[in-house]
Amino acid sequence: MLVTGKEILTIAKEKGFAVPAFNAGSGQLLNAVMGACEEAQSPVMIAIHPDELSFLTDSFVAQATYLANHSKIPVCIHLDHGASFEQVLHAISIGFTSVMIDASHLSFEENVAISKKVVEAAHAAGVSVEAELGTIGDTGNTVEGGVSEIIYTDPKVAQDFIEKTGVDSLAVAIGTAHGIYPKDVDPKLRLDILEEIEALTDIPLVLHGGSSNPDDEISKAVTMGVNKINISSDIKIVFANKLREVLNAGNNEIREPNVLFPACMEETKKVALEKIHLFKSDDKVKYYC
C-alpha cells in the first residue's frame, strides 16, 4: 500500500523503530529490497536520488508505485536529497509521496526559507517533507554526495527550525558520511548530540549515510530516536561485486538479464534483511493495518 512519509514515520516514532530507506537505483534493486521487506513484514521507503531518477527516467516512479499498490506492506516513494524547489515540484507531479529538500549547505535562514516554501507546496498536494540541518560527510563515489567537513546539527536550533518550516521529519548530522568508509577510517557517531536533539524535538529523526557504520552504533541510534535510516552503498556494492563474479566466471555466452541478475539481487536482499533486523522494523507491518 502506498503511503506518505508522515504516515510511515509517525508509527515508527510511536513504536520505537527505524524505517529502512533503500536507494533503488535500478529495477533489480527495487525488486530485491521489496522482496526483503515483504518477507520480513517491514515498512519501507523507496528512496530515489535526482541523479538516479535522471538515469531511470520518470517512468520508474510508475513501476515503484505499481509495486506499492500491489503490496500489503506500507511503501513510501521518497525523493532523496532534492536540491531545488523545481526538483521537488517535479517529484510531486510524478507521484512521489515524500520529498526531501536538502538546503543544509546554505545559511540557517536560507535553509528555513526554502524548506518552508517546499512544505507549503508539498503539503498542499498531500506529500510529506524531510529537510536537513547540519551536513553529511562524503566518502566519494556516491550519487548522494556530501561535504568533506561535517557540521554537526545544533540541538538548540533544531526545534526552532522545525517550527519555522513545518517539516515532517528532520535529517540530522551526527557524524555519518555517504558511501563506504575507507579502511583507515573508524567512523564514530556522536550519540550524545543525537540524545540532545531527540530530547528537544518532536518529529521523526533521519540518519543519512547509514552504510558501513558499526552495527552497535546504528542499533543505539534507533533506540535513541532515529526513525528512518538511508541505505544506498551497502546494497549496491554487494550487487556489483556479485555481478563481477558472474561476469568473470568464464562463460562469455552469459548475456540474458534474467541469468545475470538473480544472484546479484539475492545478495542485495540478504543485506536488506540484515538492515531491517538491525533497524528493528521487521514484523512492524501489523501496526499499519
Tab-separated table of C-alpha atoms in Angstrom:
chain	number	residue	atom	x	y	z
A	1	MET	CA	0.000	0.000	0.000
A	2	LEU	CA	1.265	3.413	-0.962
A	3	VAL	CA	1.640	5.827	1.971
A	4	THR	CA	3.241	9.178	2.746
A	5	GLY	CA	6.413	9.792	4.679
A	6	LYS	CA	4.475	11.204	7.598
A	7	GLU	CA	2.210	8.162	7.767
A	8	ILE	CA	5.072	5.681	7.711
A	9	LEU	CA	7.329	7.536	10.158
A	10	THR	CA	4.722	8.572	12.724
A	11	ILE	CA	4.153	4.939	13.642
A	12	ALA	CA	7.906	4.254	13.623
A	13	LYS	CA	8.355	7.028	16.183
A	14	GLU	CA	5.465	5.749	18.311
A	15	LYS	CA	6.734	2.148	18.291
A	16	GLY	CA	10.477	2.874	18.515
A	17	PHE	CA	11.974	1.539	15.297
A	18	ALA	CA	13.552	2.917	12.118
A	19	VAL	CA	12.097	2.511	8.636
A	20	PRO	CA	14.738	1.492	6.069
A	21	ALA	CA	15.055	3.892	3.137
A	22	PHE	CA	16.745	1.919	0.378
A	23	ASN	CA	18.087	3.797	-2.650
A	24	ALA	CA	16.617	1.861	-5.566
A	25	GLY	CA	18.867	2.818	-8.449
A	26	SER	CA	17.522	0.091	-10.751
A	27	GLY	CA	14.552	-2.196	-11.185
A	28	GLN	CA	16.656	-5.090	-9.890
A	29	LEU	CA	17.489	-3.244	-6.653
A	30	LEU	CA	13.862	-2.192	-6.270
A	31	ASN	CA	12.578	-5.752	-6.588
A	32	ALA	CA	15.261	-7.101	-4.244
A	33	VAL	CA	14.522	-4.691	-1.386
A	34	MET	CA	10.771	-5.004	-1.843
A	35	GLY	CA	11.157	-8.778	-1.611
A	36	ALA	CA	13.175	-8.442	1.587
A	37	CYS	CA	10.652	-6.088	3.194
A	38	GLU	CA	7.689	-8.261	2.261
A	39	GLU	CA	9.444	-11.328	3.662
A	40	ALA	CA	10.320	-9.556	6.910
A	41	GLN	CA	6.992	-7.696	7.099
A	42	SER	CA	8.761	-4.359	7.271
A	43	PRO	CA	7.532	-0.966	6.064
A	44	VAL	CA	9.874	0.609	3.534
A	45	MET	CA	10.765	3.910	1.926
A	46	ILE	CA	11.971	3.588	-1.655
A	47	ALA	CA	14.458	6.424	-1.980
A	48	ILE	CA	15.331	7.799	-5.412
A	49	HIS	CA	18.003	10.471	-5.827
A	50	PRO	CA	17.586	13.041	-8.634
A	51	ASP	CA	20.638	11.593	-10.407
A	52	GLU	CA	19.101	8.119	-10.204
A	53	LEU	CA	15.793	9.484	-11.493
A	54	SER	CA	17.552	11.162	-14.388
A	55	PHE	CA	19.085	7.821	-15.363
A	56	LEU	CA	15.961	5.719	-14.774
A	57	THR	CA	13.529	8.336	-16.204
A	58	ASP	CA	10.188	9.310	-14.692
A	59	SER	CA	8.577	6.028	-15.733
A	60	PHE	CA	10.472	4.282	-12.937
A	61	VAL	CA	8.240	6.015	-10.400
A	62	ALA	CA	5.243	4.353	-12.043
A	63	GLN	CA	6.972	0.987	-11.597
A	64	ALA	CA	7.579	1.675	-7.905
A	65	THR	CA	4.006	2.911	-7.488
A	66	TYR	CA	2.658	-0.262	-9.103
A	67	LEU	CA	4.631	-2.424	-6.670
A	68	ALA	CA	3.466	-0.320	-3.733
A	69	ASN	CA	-0.193	-0.519	-4.746
A	70	HIS	CA	0.041	-4.298	-5.152
A	71	SER	CA	1.843	-4.927	-1.862
A	72	LYS	CA	0.377	-5.430	1.604
A	73	ILE	CA	3.288	-3.629	3.277
A	74	PRO	CA	3.425	0.186	3.654
A	75	VAL	CA	5.578	1.712	0.908
A	76	CYS	CA	6.589	5.360	0.627
A	77	ILE	CA	8.254	6.679	-2.542
A	78	HIS	CA	10.749	9.299	-1.425
A	79	LEU	CA	12.816	11.895	-3.282
A	80	ASP	CA	16.297	11.709	-1.755
A	81	HIS	CA	18.309	14.954	-1.499
A	82	GLY	CA	16.202	17.190	-3.687
A	83	ALA	CA	18.459	20.120	-4.461
A	84	SER	CA	15.943	22.731	-5.566
A	85	PHE	CA	12.310	23.766	-5.369
A	86	GLU	CA	11.924	22.828	-9.034
A	87	GLN	CA	13.214	19.284	-8.465
A	88	VAL	CA	10.789	18.838	-5.582
A	89	LEU	CA	7.812	20.105	-7.605
A	90	HIS	CA	8.693	17.723	-10.426
A	91	ALA	CA	8.873	14.802	-7.991
A	92	ILE	CA	5.464	15.671	-6.560
A	93	SER	CA	3.975	15.903	-10.052
A	94	ILE	CA	5.092	12.361	-10.997
A	95	GLY	CA	3.893	10.599	-7.868
A	96	PHE	CA	6.419	10.780	-5.055
A	97	THR	CA	4.664	10.638	-1.678
A	98	SER	CA	7.569	12.144	0.246
A	99	VAL	CA	10.255	14.632	-0.739
A	100	MET	CA	13.488	15.825	0.782
A	101	ILE	CA	14.742	19.352	0.291
A	102	ASP	CA	18.431	19.463	1.113
A	103	ALA	CA	19.464	23.065	1.700
A	104	SER	CA	21.848	22.142	4.508
A	105	HIS	CA	24.776	23.803	2.722
A	106	LEU	CA	23.014	27.173	2.908
A	107	SER	CA	22.752	29.500	5.887
A	108	PHE	CA	20.178	28.682	8.574
A	109	GLU	CA	17.916	31.477	7.336
A	110	GLU	CA	18.127	30.349	3.700
A	111	ASN	CA	17.544	26.725	4.694
A	112	VAL	CA	14.432	27.770	6.628
A	113	ALA	CA	13.121	29.846	3.722
A	114	ILE	CA	13.370	27.178	1.012
A	115	SER	CA	12.257	24.369	3.334
A	116	LYS	CA	9.165	26.360	4.313
A	117	LYS	CA	8.398	27.035	0.654
A	118	VAL	CA	8.673	23.309	-0.130
A	119	VAL	CA	6.442	22.412	2.821
A	120	GLU	CA	3.716	24.788	1.637
A	121	ALA	CA	3.711	23.280	-1.854
A	122	ALA	CA	4.103	19.647	-0.804
A	123	HIS	CA	1.521	19.682	1.968
A	124	ALA	CA	-0.994	21.221	-0.430
A	125	ALA	CA	-0.545	18.092	-2.560
A	126	GLY	CA	-0.653	15.700	0.409
A	127	VAL	CA	3.082	14.970	0.235
A	128	SER	CA	5.416	14.812	3.248
A	129	VAL	CA	8.662	16.756	3.584
A	130	GLU	CA	12.079	15.952	5.029
A	131	ALA	CA	14.762	18.601	5.460
A	132	GLU	CA	18.348	18.501	6.698
A	133	LEU	CA	20.091	20.535	9.381
A	134	GLY	CA	23.853	20.173	9.566
A	135	THR	CA	25.899	18.406	6.880
A	136	ILE	CA	26.589	14.781	5.983
A	137	GLY	CA	30.108	13.682	5.035
A	138	ASP	CA	31.113	12.154	1.709
A	139	THR	CA	33.465	9.192	1.245
A	140	GLY	CA	33.361	9.589	-2.558
A	141	ASN	CA	31.757	7.743	-5.493
A	142	THR	CA	28.107	8.124	-4.463
A	143	VAL	CA	25.140	9.834	-6.083
A	144	GLU	CA	24.166	11.334	-2.732
A	145	GLY	CA	27.302	13.449	-2.384
A	146	GLY	CA	28.139	15.311	0.805
A	147	VAL	CA	30.828	17.557	2.208
A	148	SER	CA	34.429	16.999	3.268
A	149	GLU	CA	33.880	18.600	6.668
A	150	ILE	CA	30.870	17.567	8.733
A	151	ILE	CA	28.916	20.292	10.513
A	152	TYR	CA	27.034	18.691	13.385
A	153	THR	CA	23.383	19.558	13.902
A	154	ASP	CA	22.983	22.095	16.694
A	155	PRO	CA	20.385	20.600	19.068
A	156	LYS	CA	19.476	24.046	20.363
A	157	VAL	CA	18.217	25.272	16.981
A	158	ALA	CA	16.667	22.047	15.646
A	159	GLN	CA	13.200	22.574	17.134
A	160	ASP	CA	13.238	26.223	16.060
A	161	PHE	CA	13.919	25.031	12.503
A	162	ILE	CA	11.066	22.517	12.737
A	163	GLU	CA	8.587	25.111	13.994
A	164	LYS	CA	9.583	27.700	11.401
A	165	THR	CA	9.389	25.294	8.445
A	166	GLY	CA	6.698	22.764	9.348
A	167	VAL	CA	8.742	19.810	8.049
A	168	ASP	CA	7.545	16.289	8.848
A	169	SER	CA	10.963	14.747	9.510
A	170	LEU	CA	14.487	16.037	10.031
A	171	ALA	CA	17.782	14.597	8.828
A	172	VAL	CA	20.438	15.230	11.463
A	173	ALA	CA	24.213	15.286	11.199
A	174	ILE	CA	25.895	13.266	13.934
A	175	GLY	CA	28.994	12.022	12.106
A	176	THR	CA	27.807	9.808	9.249
A	177	ALA	CA	29.004	10.011	5.644
A	178	HIS	CA	27.577	8.856	2.341
A	179	GLY	CA	29.324	5.861	0.843
A	180	ILE	CA	31.640	3.151	2.204
A	181	TYR	CA	34.300	4.336	4.647
A	182	PRO	CA	37.957	3.766	3.673
A	183	LYS	CA	39.709	1.009	5.652
A	184	ASP	CA	41.774	3.544	7.599
A	185	VAL	CA	38.685	5.449	8.798
A	186	ASP	CA	36.962	4.431	12.025
A	187	PRO	CA	33.533	6.128	11.943
A	188	LYS	CA	32.099	7.292	15.247
A	189	LEU	CA	28.591	8.604	15.724
A	190	ARG	CA	28.038	11.487	18.119
A	191	LEU	CA	25.260	9.771	20.022
A	192	ASP	CA	25.488	12.465	22.683
A	193	ILE	CA	24.352	15.009	20.097
A	194	LEU	CA	21.570	12.693	18.940
A	195	GLU	CA	20.365	12.280	22.511
A	196	GLU	CA	20.105	16.038	22.950
A	197	ILE	CA	18.375	16.549	19.590
A	198	GLU	CA	15.806	13.860	20.364
A	199	ALA	CA	15.055	15.401	23.744
A	200	LEU	CA	14.468	18.841	22.227
A	201	THR	CA	12.468	17.916	19.095
A	202	ASP	CA	9.067	16.390	18.408
A	203	ILE	CA	9.210	14.842	14.907
A	204	PRO	CA	10.876	11.704	13.474
A	205	LEU	CA	14.649	11.982	13.038
A	206	VAL	CA	16.513	10.699	9.997
A	207	LEU	CA	20.030	9.305	9.653
A	208	HIS	CA	21.709	9.608	6.261
A	209	GLY	CA	24.893	7.778	5.338
A	210	GLY	CA	23.874	4.653	7.239
A	211	SER	CA	26.006	2.277	5.154
A	212	SER	CA	29.077	0.645	6.765
A	213	ASN	CA	28.652	2.236	10.199
A	214	PRO	CA	29.174	-0.149	13.151
A	215	ASP	CA	26.031	-2.129	13.850
A	216	ASP	CA	26.117	-1.415	17.570
A	217	GLU	CA	26.111	2.347	16.977
A	218	ILE	CA	23.270	2.126	14.473
A	219	SER	CA	21.277	-0.024	16.889
A	220	LYS	CA	21.825	2.512	19.680
A	221	ALA	CA	20.774	5.347	17.368
A	222	VAL	CA	17.479	3.551	16.717
A	223	THR	CA	16.776	3.106	20.426
A	224	MET	CA	17.635	6.781	20.946
A	225	GLY	CA	15.057	8.110	18.488
A	226	VAL	CA	16.180	7.686	14.863
A	227	ASN	CA	13.131	6.604	12.817
A	228	LYS	CA	14.477	6.473	9.247
A	229	ILE	CA	17.882	5.300	8.060
A	230	ASN	CA	19.101	5.665	4.486
A	231	ILE	CA	20.973	2.750	2.922
A	232	SER	CA	22.460	3.018	-0.554
A	233	SER	CA	26.084	1.869	-0.867
A	234	ASP	CA	25.694	-1.299	1.211
A	235	ILE	CA	23.065	-2.780	-1.119
A	236	LYS	CA	24.768	-1.585	-4.305
A	237	ILE	CA	28.285	-2.831	-3.538
A	238	VAL	CA	27.174	-6.434	-2.954
A	239	PHE	CA	25.100	-6.311	-6.142
A	240	ALA	CA	28.092	-5.021	-8.133
A	241	ASN	CA	30.547	-7.487	-6.572
A	242	LYS	CA	28.311	-10.450	-7.374
A	243	LEU	CA	27.828	-9.201	-10.938
A	244	ARG	CA	31.620	-9.041	-11.369
A	245	GLU	CA	31.823	-12.601	-10.079
A	246	VAL	CA	29.182	-13.784	-12.546
A	247	LEU	CA	30.849	-11.996	-15.471
A	248	ASN	CA	34.300	-13.311	-14.551
A	249	ALA	CA	33.128	-16.912	-14.224
A	250	GLY	CA	34.452	-17.705	-17.690
A	251	ASN	CA	31.226	-18.174	-19.622
A	252	ASN	CA	31.279	-15.433	-22.243
A	253	GLU	CA	27.889	-16.557	-23.540
A	254	ILE	CA	26.052	-15.267	-20.460
A	255	ARG	CA	24.137	-12.194	-21.562
A	256	GLU	CA	20.474	-12.534	-20.623
A	257	PRO	CA	19.436	-10.217	-17.765
A	258	ASN	CA	17.374	-12.995	-16.185
A	259	VAL	CA	20.587	-15.037	-15.945
A	260	LEU	CA	22.962	-12.231	-14.983
A	261	PHE	CA	20.995	-10.525	-12.228
A	262	PRO	CA	19.129	-13.011	-9.969
A	263	ALA	CA	22.226	-13.929	-7.916
A	264	CYS	CA	23.076	-10.218	-7.564
A	265	MET	CA	19.549	-9.469	-6.393
A	266	GLU	CA	19.766	-12.260	-3.829
A	267	GLU	CA	22.915	-10.707	-2.346
A	268	THR	CA	21.151	-7.349	-2.140
A	269	LYS	CA	18.172	-8.991	-0.477
A	270	LYS	CA	20.421	-10.579	2.172
A	271	VAL	CA	21.899	-7.204	3.105
A	272	ALA	CA	18.472	-5.556	3.109
A	273	LEU	CA	17.200	-8.206	5.536
A	274	GLU	CA	20.199	-7.587	7.813
A	275	LYS	CA	19.412	-3.875	7.878
A	276	ILE	CA	15.716	-4.486	8.516
A	277	HIS	CA	16.510	-6.553	11.605
A	278	LEU	CA	19.145	-4.049	12.746
A	279	PHE	CA	16.633	-1.191	12.463
A	280	LYS	CA	14.013	-3.267	14.340
A	281	SER	CA	11.489	-2.719	11.524
A	282	ASP	CA	10.763	-6.416	10.994
A	283	ASP	CA	7.248	-7.583	11.871
A	284	LYS	CA	6.035	-3.971	12.149
A	285	VAL	CA	3.552	-4.026	9.247
A	286	LYS	CA	0.905	-5.124	11.751
A	287	TYR	CA	0.894	-1.607	13.227
A	288	TYR	CA	-0.237	-0.112	9.912
A	289	CYS	CA	-3.320	-2.253	9.420
